[in-house]
Amino acid sequence: QVQLAESGGGLVQAGGSLRLSCAASGLTFSGNDIGWYRQAPGNQRELVAYCTMAGLTNYADSVKGRFTISRDNAKNMVYLEMNSLKPEDTAVYYCNLAPVPRRSWGQGTQVTVSS
């Protein structure tokens, strides 16, 4: 059974930084394209960044230049470094396969950016 576990969220002031982590069991990240998604209240879940098996990255325009996705295949971990955070980045953040996610999701990690 595949389980995804996100961590690293929190409350931060605008302009601050956070680093999110994602660990998986039952799934090997190295053989997949992996992404970070987010869902703000009242909004649909959106893909904000993903990293291909070859290490190529892609970002939503709203986070380009501020967020960096990375992966450590040896540890089976994926990370999202978030800098220059804005209040509109407030959301629950999830990791999953990308750009087409698995049907099941982890619990996510809450990121709240205060103005």
Coordinates of C-alpha atoms in Angstrom, one line a residue:
Q1 CA 0.0 0.0 0.0
V2 CA 1.4 3.4 -1.0
Q3 CA 1.5 6.1 1.7
L4 CA 2.7 9.6 1.2
A5 CA 3.7 11.7 4.2
E6 CA 4.2 15.5 3.9
S7 CA 5.9 17.6 6.6
G8 CA 7.5 20.9 7.2
G9 CA 4.6 23.3 7.0
G10 CA 3.9 26.0 9.5
L11 CA 3.1 29.6 10.1
V12 CA 5.4 32.1 8.6
Q13 CA 5.4 35.8 7.9
A14 CA 5.3 37.2 4.4
G15 CA 8.7 37.1 2.9
G16 CA 9.8 34.1 4.9
S17 CA 10.8 30.6 3.9
L18 CA 9.8 27.1 4.6
R19 CA 11.1 23.7 3.4
L20 CA 8.6 20.9 2.9
S21 CA 9.5 17.3 2.8
C22 CA 7.7 14.3 1.4
A23 CA 8.4 10.6 2.3
A24 CA 6.9 7.6 0.6
S25 CA 6.4 4.0 1.5
G26 CA 5.3 1.5 -1.1
L27 CA 6.5 3.8 -3.9
T28 CA 9.9 4.4 -5.3
F29 CA 10.3 8.1 -6.3
S30 CA 13.2 7.4 -8.6
G31 CA 11.0 5.7 -11.1
N32 CA 8.4 8.4 -11.2
D33 CA 7.8 12.1 -11.9
I34 CA 6.9 13.7 -8.6
G35 CA 5.1 16.9 -7.9
W36 CA 4.0 19.2 -5.1
Y37 CA 0.3 20.3 -5.2
R38 CA -1.5 22.8 -3.0
Q39 CA -5.1 23.4 -2.1
A40 CA -6.4 26.7 -0.6
P41 CA -9.8 26.9 1.0
G42 CA -12.5 27.1 -1.7
N43 CA -10.0 26.4 -4.4
Q44 CA -9.2 23.3 -6.5
R45 CA -6.0 21.5 -5.9
E46 CA -3.3 22.7 -8.2
L47 CA 0.1 21.5 -9.2
V48 CA 2.8 24.0 -8.3
A49 CA 6.0 22.2 -9.1
Y50 CA 7.1 18.9 -10.4
C51 CA 10.4 17.1 -11.1
T52 CA 10.8 14.4 -13.7
M53 CA 12.8 11.2 -13.4
A54 CA 15.5 12.9 -15.4
G55 CA 15.7 15.8 -13.0
L56 CA 13.9 18.4 -15.1
T57 CA 11.7 20.7 -13.2
N58 CA 8.5 22.7 -14.0
Y59 CA 6.8 25.4 -12.0
A60 CA 3.5 27.2 -12.0
D61 CA 3.9 30.8 -12.9
S62 CA 2.7 31.8 -9.5
V63 CA 5.7 30.2 -7.8
K64 CA 8.3 30.4 -10.4
G65 CA 11.5 32.0 -9.1
R66 CA 10.5 31.5 -5.5
F67 CA 10.0 27.7 -5.1
T68 CA 12.4 25.0 -5.8
I69 CA 11.6 21.3 -6.0
S70 CA 14.3 18.7 -5.4
R71 CA 14.5 15.0 -4.9
D72 CA 16.9 12.6 -3.1
N73 CA 16.3 9.2 -4.7
A74 CA 18.7 7.5 -2.2
K75 CA 16.4 8.6 0.6
N76 CA 13.2 8.3 -1.4
M77 CA 12.4 11.9 -0.4
V78 CA 11.1 15.0 -2.3
Y79 CA 11.5 18.5 -1.1
L80 CA 10.0 21.9 -1.8
E81 CA 12.0 24.9 -0.8
M82 CA 9.7 27.9 -0.6
N83 CA 11.1 31.4 -0.4
S84 CA 9.7 34.9 -0.5
L85 CA 6.4 33.5 0.7
K86 CA 3.2 35.5 0.1
P87 CA -0.2 35.3 1.9
E88 CA -1.6 33.8 -1.3
D89 CA 0.7 30.8 -0.8
T90 CA -1.4 29.8 2.2
A91 CA -2.7 26.3 1.5
V92 CA -2.4 22.6 2.4
Y93 CA 0.5 21.2 0.4
Y94 CA 0.7 17.7 -0.9
C95 CA 3.1 15.5 -2.8
N96 CA 2.1 13.0 -5.4
L97 CA 3.0 11.7 -8.8
A98 CA 2.9 14.4 -11.5
P99 CA 1.5 15.6 -13.7
V100 CA -1.2 12.9 -13.2
P101 CA -1.5 12.1 -9.5
R102 CA -2.4 8.9 -7.9
R103 CA -5.9 8.7 -6.6
S104 CA -4.9 8.5 -3.0
W105 CA -3.3 11.4 -1.2
G106 CA -1.4 12.0 2.0
Q107 CA -2.7 14.3 4.7
G108 CA -0.7 17.2 3.5
T109 CA 1.0 19.9 5.5
Q110 CA -0.5 23.3 6.2
V111 CA 1.4 26.4 5.2
T112 CA 0.0 29.7 6.5
V113 CA 1.6 32.9 5.4
S114 CA 0.6 36.0 7.4
S115 CA 0.8 39.5 6.0

